[in-house]
mmCIF file of C-alpha atoms in Angstrom:
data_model
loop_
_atom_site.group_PDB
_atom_site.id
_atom_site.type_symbol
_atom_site.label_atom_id
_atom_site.label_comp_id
_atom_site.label_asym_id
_atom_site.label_seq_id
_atom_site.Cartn_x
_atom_site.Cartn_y
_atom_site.Cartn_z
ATOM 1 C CA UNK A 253 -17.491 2.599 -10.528
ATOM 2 C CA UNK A 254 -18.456 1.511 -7.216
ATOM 3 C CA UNK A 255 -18.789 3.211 -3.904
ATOM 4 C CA UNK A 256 -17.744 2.647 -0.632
ATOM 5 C CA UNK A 257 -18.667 2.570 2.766
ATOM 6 C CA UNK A 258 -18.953 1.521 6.286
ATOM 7 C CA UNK A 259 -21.807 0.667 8.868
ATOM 8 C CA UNK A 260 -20.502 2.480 11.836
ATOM 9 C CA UNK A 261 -22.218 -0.019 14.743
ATOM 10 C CA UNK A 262 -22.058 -0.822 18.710
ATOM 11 C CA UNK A 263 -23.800 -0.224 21.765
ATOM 12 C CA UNK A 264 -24.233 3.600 23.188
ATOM 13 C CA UNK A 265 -21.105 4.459 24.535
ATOM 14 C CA UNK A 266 -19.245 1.957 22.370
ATOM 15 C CA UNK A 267 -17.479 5.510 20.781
ATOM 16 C CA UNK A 268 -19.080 5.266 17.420
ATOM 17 C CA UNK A 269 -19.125 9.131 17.198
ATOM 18 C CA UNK A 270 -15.056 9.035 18.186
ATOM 19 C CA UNK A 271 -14.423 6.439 15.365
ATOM 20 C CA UNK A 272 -15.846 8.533 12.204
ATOM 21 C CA UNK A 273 -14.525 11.991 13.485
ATOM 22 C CA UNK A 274 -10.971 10.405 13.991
ATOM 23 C CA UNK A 275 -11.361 8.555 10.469
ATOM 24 C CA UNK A 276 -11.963 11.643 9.182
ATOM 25 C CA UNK A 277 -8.844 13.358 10.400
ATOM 26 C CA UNK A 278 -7.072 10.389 9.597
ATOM 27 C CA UNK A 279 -8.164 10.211 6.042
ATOM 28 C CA UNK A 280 -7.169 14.368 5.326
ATOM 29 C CA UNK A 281 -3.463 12.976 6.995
ATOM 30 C CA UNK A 282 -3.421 10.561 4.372
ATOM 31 C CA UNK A 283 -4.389 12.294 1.423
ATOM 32 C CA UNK A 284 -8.090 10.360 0.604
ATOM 33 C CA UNK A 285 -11.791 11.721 1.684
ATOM 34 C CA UNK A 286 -13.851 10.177 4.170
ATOM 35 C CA UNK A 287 -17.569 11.390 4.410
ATOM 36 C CA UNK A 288 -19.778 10.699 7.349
ATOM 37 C CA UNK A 289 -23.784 10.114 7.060
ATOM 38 C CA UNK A 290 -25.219 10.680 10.536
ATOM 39 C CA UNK A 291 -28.423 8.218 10.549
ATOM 40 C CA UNK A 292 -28.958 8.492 14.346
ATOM 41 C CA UNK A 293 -31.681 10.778 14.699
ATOM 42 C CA UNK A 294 -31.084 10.677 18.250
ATOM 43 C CA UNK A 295 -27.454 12.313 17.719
ATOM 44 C CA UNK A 296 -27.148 15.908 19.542
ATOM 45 C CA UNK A 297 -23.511 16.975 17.646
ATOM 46 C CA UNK A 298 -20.397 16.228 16.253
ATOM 47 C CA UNK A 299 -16.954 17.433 16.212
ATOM 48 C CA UNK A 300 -16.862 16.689 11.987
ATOM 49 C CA UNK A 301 -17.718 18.071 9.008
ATOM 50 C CA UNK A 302 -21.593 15.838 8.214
ATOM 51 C CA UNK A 303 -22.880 15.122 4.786
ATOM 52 C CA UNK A 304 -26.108 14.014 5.201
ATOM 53 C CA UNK A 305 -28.241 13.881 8.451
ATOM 54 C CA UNK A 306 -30.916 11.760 9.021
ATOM 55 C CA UNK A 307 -32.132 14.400 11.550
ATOM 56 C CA UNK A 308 -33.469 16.887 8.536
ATOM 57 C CA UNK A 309 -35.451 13.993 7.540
ATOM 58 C CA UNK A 310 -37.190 12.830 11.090
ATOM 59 C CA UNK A 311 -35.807 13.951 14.671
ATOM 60 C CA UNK A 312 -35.884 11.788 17.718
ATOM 61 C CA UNK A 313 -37.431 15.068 19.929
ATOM 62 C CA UNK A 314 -39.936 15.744 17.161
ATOM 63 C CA UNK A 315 -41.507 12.086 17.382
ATOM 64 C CA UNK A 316 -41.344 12.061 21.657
ATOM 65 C CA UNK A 317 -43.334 15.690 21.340
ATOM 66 C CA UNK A 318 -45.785 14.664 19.396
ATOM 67 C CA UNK A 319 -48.994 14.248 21.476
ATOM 68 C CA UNK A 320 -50.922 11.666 19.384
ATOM 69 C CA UNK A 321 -47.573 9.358 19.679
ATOM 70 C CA UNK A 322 -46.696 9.497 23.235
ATOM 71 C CA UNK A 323 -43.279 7.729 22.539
ATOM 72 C CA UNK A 324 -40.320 6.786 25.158
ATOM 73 C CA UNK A 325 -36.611 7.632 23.681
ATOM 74 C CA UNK A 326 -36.820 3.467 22.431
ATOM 75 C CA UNK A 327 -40.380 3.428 20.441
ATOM 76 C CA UNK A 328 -39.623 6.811 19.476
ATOM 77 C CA UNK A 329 -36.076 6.106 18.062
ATOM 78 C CA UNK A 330 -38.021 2.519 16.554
ATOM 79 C CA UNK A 331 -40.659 4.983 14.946
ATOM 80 C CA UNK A 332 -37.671 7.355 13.224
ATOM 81 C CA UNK A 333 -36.021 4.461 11.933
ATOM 82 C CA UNK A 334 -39.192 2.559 10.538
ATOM 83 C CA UNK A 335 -39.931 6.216 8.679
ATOM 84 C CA UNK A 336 -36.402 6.558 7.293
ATOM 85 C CA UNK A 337 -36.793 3.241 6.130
ATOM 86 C CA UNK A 338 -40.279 3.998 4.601
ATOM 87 C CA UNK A 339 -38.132 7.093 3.096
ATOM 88 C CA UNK A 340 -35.030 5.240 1.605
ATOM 89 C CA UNK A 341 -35.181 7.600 -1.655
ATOM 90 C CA UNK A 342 -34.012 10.093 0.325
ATOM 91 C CA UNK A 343 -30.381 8.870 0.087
ATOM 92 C CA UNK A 344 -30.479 9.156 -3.534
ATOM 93 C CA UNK A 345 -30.568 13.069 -3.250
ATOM 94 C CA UNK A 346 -27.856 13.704 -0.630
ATOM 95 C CA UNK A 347 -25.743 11.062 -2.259
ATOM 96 C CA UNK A 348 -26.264 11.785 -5.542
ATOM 97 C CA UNK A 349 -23.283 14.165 -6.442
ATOM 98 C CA UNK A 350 -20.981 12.958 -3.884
ATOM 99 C CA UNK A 351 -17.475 12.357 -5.377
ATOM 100 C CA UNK A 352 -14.630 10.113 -3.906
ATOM 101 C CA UNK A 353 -17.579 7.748 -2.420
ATOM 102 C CA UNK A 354 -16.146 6.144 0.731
ATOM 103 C CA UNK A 355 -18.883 6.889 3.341
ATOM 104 C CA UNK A 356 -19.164 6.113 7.258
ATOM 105 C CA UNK A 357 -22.895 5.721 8.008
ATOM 106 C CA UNK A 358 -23.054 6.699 11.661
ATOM 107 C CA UNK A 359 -25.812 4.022 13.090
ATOM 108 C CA UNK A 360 -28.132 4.112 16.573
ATOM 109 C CA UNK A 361 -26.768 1.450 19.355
ATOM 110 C CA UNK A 362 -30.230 0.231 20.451
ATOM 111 C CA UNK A 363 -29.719 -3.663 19.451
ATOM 112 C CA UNK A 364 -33.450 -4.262 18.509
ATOM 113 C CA UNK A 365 -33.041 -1.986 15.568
ATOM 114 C CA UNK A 366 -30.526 -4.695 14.259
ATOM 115 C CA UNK A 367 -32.510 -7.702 15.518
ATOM 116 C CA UNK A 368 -36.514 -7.081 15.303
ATOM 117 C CA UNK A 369 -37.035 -5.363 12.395
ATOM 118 C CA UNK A 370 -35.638 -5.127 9.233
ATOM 119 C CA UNK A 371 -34.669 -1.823 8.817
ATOM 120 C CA UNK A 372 -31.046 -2.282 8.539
ATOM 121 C CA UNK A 373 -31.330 -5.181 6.719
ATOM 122 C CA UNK A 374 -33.772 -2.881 3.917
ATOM 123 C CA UNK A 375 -30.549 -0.035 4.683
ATOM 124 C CA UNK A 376 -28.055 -2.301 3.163
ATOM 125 C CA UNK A 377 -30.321 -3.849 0.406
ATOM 126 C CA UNK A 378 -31.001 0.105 -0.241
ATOM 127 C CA UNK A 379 -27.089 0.743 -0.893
ATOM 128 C CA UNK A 380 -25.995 -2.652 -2.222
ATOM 129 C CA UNK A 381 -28.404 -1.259 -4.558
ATOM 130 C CA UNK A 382 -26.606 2.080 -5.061
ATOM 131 C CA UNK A 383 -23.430 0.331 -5.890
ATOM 132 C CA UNK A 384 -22.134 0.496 -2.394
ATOM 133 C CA UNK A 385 -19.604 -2.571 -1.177
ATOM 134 C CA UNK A 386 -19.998 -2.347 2.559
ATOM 135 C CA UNK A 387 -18.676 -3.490 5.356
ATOM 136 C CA UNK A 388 -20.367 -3.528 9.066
ATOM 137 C CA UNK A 389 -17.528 -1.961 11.370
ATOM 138 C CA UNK A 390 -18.917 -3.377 15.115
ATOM 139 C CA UNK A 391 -17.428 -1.176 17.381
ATOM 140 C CA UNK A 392 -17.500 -2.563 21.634
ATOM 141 C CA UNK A 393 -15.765 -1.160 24.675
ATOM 142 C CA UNK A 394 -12.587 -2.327 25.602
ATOM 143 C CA UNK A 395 -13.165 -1.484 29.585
ATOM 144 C CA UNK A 396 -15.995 -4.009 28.599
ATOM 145 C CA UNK A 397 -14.324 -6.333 27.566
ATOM 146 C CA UNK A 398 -11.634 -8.058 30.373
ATOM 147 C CA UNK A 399 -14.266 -10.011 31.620
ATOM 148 C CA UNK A 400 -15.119 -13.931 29.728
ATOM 149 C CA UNK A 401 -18.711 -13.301 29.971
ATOM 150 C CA UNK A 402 -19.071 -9.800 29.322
ATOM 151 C CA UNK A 403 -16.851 -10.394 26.284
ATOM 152 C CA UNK A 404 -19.172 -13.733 25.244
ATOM 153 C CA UNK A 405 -21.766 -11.075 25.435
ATOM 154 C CA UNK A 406 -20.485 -8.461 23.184
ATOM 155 C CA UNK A 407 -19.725 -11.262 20.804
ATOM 156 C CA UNK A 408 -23.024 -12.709 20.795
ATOM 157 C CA UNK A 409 -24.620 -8.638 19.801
ATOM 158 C CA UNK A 410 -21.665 -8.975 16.982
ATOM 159 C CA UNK A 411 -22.848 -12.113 15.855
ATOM 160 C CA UNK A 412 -27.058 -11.297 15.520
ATOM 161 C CA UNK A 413 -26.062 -8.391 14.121
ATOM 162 C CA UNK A 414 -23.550 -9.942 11.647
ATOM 163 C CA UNK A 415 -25.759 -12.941 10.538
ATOM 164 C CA UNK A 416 -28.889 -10.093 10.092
ATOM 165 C CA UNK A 417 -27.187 -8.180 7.556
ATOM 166 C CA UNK A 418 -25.069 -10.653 5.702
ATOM 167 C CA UNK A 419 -22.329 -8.134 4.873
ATOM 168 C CA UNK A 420 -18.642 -8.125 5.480
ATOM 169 C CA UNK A 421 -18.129 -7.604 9.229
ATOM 170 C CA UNK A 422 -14.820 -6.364 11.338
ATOM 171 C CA UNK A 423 -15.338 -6.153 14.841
ATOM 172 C CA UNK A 424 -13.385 -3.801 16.913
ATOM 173 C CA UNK A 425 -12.362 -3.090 20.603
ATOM 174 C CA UNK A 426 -12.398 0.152 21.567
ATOM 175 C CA UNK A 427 -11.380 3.069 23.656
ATOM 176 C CA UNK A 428 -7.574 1.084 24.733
ATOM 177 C CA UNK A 429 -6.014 4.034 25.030
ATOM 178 C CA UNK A 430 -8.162 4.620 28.237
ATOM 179 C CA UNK A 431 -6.818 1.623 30.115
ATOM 180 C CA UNK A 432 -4.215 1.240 32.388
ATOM 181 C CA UNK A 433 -1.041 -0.862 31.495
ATOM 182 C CA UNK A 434 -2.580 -4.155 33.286
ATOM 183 C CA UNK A 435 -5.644 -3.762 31.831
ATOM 184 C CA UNK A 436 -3.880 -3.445 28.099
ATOM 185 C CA UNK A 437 -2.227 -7.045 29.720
ATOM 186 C CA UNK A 438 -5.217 -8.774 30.275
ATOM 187 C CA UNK A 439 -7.091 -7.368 27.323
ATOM 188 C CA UNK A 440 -4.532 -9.593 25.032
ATOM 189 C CA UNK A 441 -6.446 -12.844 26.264
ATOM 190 C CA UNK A 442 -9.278 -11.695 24.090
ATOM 191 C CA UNK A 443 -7.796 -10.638 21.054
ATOM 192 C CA UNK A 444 -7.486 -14.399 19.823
ATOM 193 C CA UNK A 445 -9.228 -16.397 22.918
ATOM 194 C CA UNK A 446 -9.781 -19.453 23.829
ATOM 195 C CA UNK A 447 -13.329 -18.984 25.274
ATOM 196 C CA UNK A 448 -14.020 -22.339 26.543
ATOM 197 C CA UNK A 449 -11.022 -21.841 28.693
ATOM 198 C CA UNK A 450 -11.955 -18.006 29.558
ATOM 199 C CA UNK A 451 -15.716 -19.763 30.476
ATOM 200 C CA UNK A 452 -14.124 -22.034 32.755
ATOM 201 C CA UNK A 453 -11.559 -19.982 34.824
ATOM 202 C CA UNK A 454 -14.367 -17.520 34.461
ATOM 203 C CA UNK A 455 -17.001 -19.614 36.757
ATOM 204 C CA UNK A 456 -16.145 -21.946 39.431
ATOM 205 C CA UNK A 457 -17.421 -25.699 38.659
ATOM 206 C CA UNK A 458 -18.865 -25.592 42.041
ATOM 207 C CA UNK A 459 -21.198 -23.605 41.769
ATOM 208 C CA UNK A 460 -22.569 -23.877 38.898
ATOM 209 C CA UNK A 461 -24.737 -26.921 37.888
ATOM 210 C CA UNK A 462 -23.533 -29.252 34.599
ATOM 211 C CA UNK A 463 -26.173 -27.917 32.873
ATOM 212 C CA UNK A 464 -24.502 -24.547 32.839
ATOM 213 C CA UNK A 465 -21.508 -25.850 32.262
ATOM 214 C CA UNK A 466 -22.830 -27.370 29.073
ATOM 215 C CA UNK A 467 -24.263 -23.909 27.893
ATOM 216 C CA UNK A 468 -21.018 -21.979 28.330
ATOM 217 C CA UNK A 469 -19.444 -25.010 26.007
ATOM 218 C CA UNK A 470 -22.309 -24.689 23.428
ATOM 219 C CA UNK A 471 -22.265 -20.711 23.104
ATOM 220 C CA UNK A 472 -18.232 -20.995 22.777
ATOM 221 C CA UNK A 473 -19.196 -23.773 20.134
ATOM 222 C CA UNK A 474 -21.220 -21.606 18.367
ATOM 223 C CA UNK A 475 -18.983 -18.655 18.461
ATOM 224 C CA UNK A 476 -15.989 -20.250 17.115
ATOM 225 C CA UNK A 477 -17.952 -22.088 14.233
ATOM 226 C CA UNK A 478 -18.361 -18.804 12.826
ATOM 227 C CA UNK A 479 -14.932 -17.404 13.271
ATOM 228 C CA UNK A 480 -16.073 -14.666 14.979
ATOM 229 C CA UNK A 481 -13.902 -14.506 17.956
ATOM 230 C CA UNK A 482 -11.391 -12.148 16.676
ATOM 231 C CA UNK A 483 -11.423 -8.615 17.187
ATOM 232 C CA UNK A 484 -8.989 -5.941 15.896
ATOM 233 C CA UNK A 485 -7.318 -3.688 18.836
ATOM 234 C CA UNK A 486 -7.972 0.619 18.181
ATOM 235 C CA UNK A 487 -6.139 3.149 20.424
ATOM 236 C CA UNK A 488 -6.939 6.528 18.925
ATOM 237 C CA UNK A 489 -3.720 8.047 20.155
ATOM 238 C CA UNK A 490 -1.854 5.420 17.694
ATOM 239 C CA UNK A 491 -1.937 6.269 14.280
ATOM 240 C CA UNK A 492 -0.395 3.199 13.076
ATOM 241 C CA UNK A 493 -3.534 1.446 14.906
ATOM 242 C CA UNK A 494 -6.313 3.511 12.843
ATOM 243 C CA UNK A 495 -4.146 2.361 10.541
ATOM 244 C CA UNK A 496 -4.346 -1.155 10.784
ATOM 245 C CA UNK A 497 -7.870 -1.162 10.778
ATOM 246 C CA UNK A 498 -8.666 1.111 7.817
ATOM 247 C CA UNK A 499 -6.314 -1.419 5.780
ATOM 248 C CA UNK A 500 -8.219 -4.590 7.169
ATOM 249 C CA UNK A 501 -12.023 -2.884 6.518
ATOM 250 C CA UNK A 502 -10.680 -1.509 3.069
ATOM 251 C CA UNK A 503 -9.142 -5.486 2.313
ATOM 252 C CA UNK A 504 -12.838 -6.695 2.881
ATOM 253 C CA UNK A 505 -14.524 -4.876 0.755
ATOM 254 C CA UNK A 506 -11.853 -4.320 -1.999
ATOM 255 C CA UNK A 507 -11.255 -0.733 -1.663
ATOM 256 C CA UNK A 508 -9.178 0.424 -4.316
ATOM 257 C CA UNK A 509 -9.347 -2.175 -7.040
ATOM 258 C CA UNK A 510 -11.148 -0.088 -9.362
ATOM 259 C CA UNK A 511 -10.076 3.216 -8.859
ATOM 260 C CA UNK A 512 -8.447 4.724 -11.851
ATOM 261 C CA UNK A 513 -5.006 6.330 -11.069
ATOM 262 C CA UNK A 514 -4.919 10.370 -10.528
ATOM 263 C CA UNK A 515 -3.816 12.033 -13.223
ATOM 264 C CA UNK A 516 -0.272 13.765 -11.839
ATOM 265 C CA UNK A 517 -0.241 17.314 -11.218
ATOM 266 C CA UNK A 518 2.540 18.334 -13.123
ATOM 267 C CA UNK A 519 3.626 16.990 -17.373
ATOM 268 C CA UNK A 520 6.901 15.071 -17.042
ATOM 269 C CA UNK A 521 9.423 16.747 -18.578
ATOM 270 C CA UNK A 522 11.352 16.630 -22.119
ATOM 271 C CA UNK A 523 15.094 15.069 -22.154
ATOM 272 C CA UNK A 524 16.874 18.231 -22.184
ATOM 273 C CA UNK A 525 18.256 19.155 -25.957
ATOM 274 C CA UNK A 526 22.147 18.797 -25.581
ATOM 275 C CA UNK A 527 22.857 22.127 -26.718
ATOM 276 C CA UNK A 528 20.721 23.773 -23.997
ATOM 277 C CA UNK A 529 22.941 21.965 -21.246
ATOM 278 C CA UNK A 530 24.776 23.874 -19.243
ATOM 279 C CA UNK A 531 28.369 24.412 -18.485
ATOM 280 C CA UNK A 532 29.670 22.512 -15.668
ATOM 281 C CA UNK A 533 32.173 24.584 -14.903
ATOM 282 C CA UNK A 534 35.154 21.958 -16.056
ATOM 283 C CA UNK A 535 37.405 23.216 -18.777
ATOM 284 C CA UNK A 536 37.349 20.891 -21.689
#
């Protein structure tokens, strides 16, 4: 049978710690189990139940303490990931006996981990190789995102990290219940956009030379060529929205085809013996 999960991913701040503890609720609303990995070892807590934590394996504080290292928070959070990567095995054991397999696998933000080394890339081969289908869940700030070249920004991170991994990929906007109603108005321009449009309201012809003119046109260009303008709305405090999206990221990686119906919890019972029915009270 195969297993299931998600690569929880986005900038710091992006609410990637939000997502899997309100995926979790929503899951125990819904009758199915959702487990969370936590492979941050930068993360402090969480408001969830955790399965596995990279932490008991290599911690952020323990590699910036250490003396003959000298790390910053980045080369030290480089260093953990490069040794959890060195220590894939270790998945095997806290995986090993986990039933109803449909994991979130809480990631860092830092964008180099994605785009100069291959440690996510050697994560994915690692569960591909476990029987995992997964599916890269690219989480990005809404309040980030009513702005054309902010957004052409946050697409471009979605896209590196997208083409890195070569996985199934749903990216998703963040955090609306936090904006105000005119906010939520202008956020619809970037749900399906027209970016060279967005590029060109966005920046005033003049003043800005051709040749930037041309660059906005060949990063739109690029982004639509690989269909990756789209992003799916998520306001927490709409159930029908985590909705949405669970049904979308469980569509791409075929969630459900092979699971074997539960067996019902009660026998379904005998056609009553005709003799035992009885009397409804009418006189014959």
């Amino acid at each position: 049978m195969p297993r299931y999960g998600q690569l929880v991913m986005g900038p710091a701040g992006s609410g990637k710690s939000t997502y899997c503890s309100n995926m979790v609720k929503h899951a125990e609303v819904i009758k199915r189990t959702i487990h969370v990995v936590n492979l941050d070892p930068a993360a402090e807590h969480f408001d969830y139940p955790v399965l596995a934590d990279i932490r008991e394996l290599i911690n952020l504080d323990d590699a910036m303490e250490d003396e003959s290292l000298k790390f910053g928070p980045n080369g030290g959070l480089v260093f953990c990931m490069e040794y959890f990567a060195q220590n894939l095995d270790w998945l095997d054991e806290v995986l090993e006996e986990v039933e109803d397999d449909y994991i979130l696998f809480d990631l860092p933000g830092q964008i180099e981990l994605y785009t100069h080394i291959p440690v996510m890339k050697q994560l994915v081969d690692k569960l591909q190789r476990m029987d995992f289908r997964i599916c890269g869940t690219f989480l990005i700030d809404s309040q980030f995102m009513i702005e054309a070249s902010k957004f052409v920004s946050g697409v471009l991170t979605a896209l590196s990290t997208m083409v890195t991994l070569e996985i199934p990929h749903v990216n998703v906007m963040t955090k609306l219940d936090l904006l105000s109603k005119k906010a939520k108005k202008d956020l619809e321009r970037y749900l399906e956009p027209e970016l060279p449009v967005l590029l060109n309201e966005e920046f005033d012809d003049s003043k800005f030379s051709n040749k930037f003119k041309k660059l906005n046109i060949a990063i739109a260009s690029v982004i639509e060529d690989y269909s990756l303008v789209k992003f799916v709305p998520l306001d927490m405090s709409e159930e029908d929205s985590i909705t949405d999206l669970l049904l979308q990221i469980d569509n791409a990686i075929q969630y459900g085809e092979d699971l074997e119906p539960k067996e019902s919890n009660y026998e379904e019972a005998e056609p009553n013996d005709p003799d035992d029915n009885v009397d409804s009270g009418f006189d014959g």
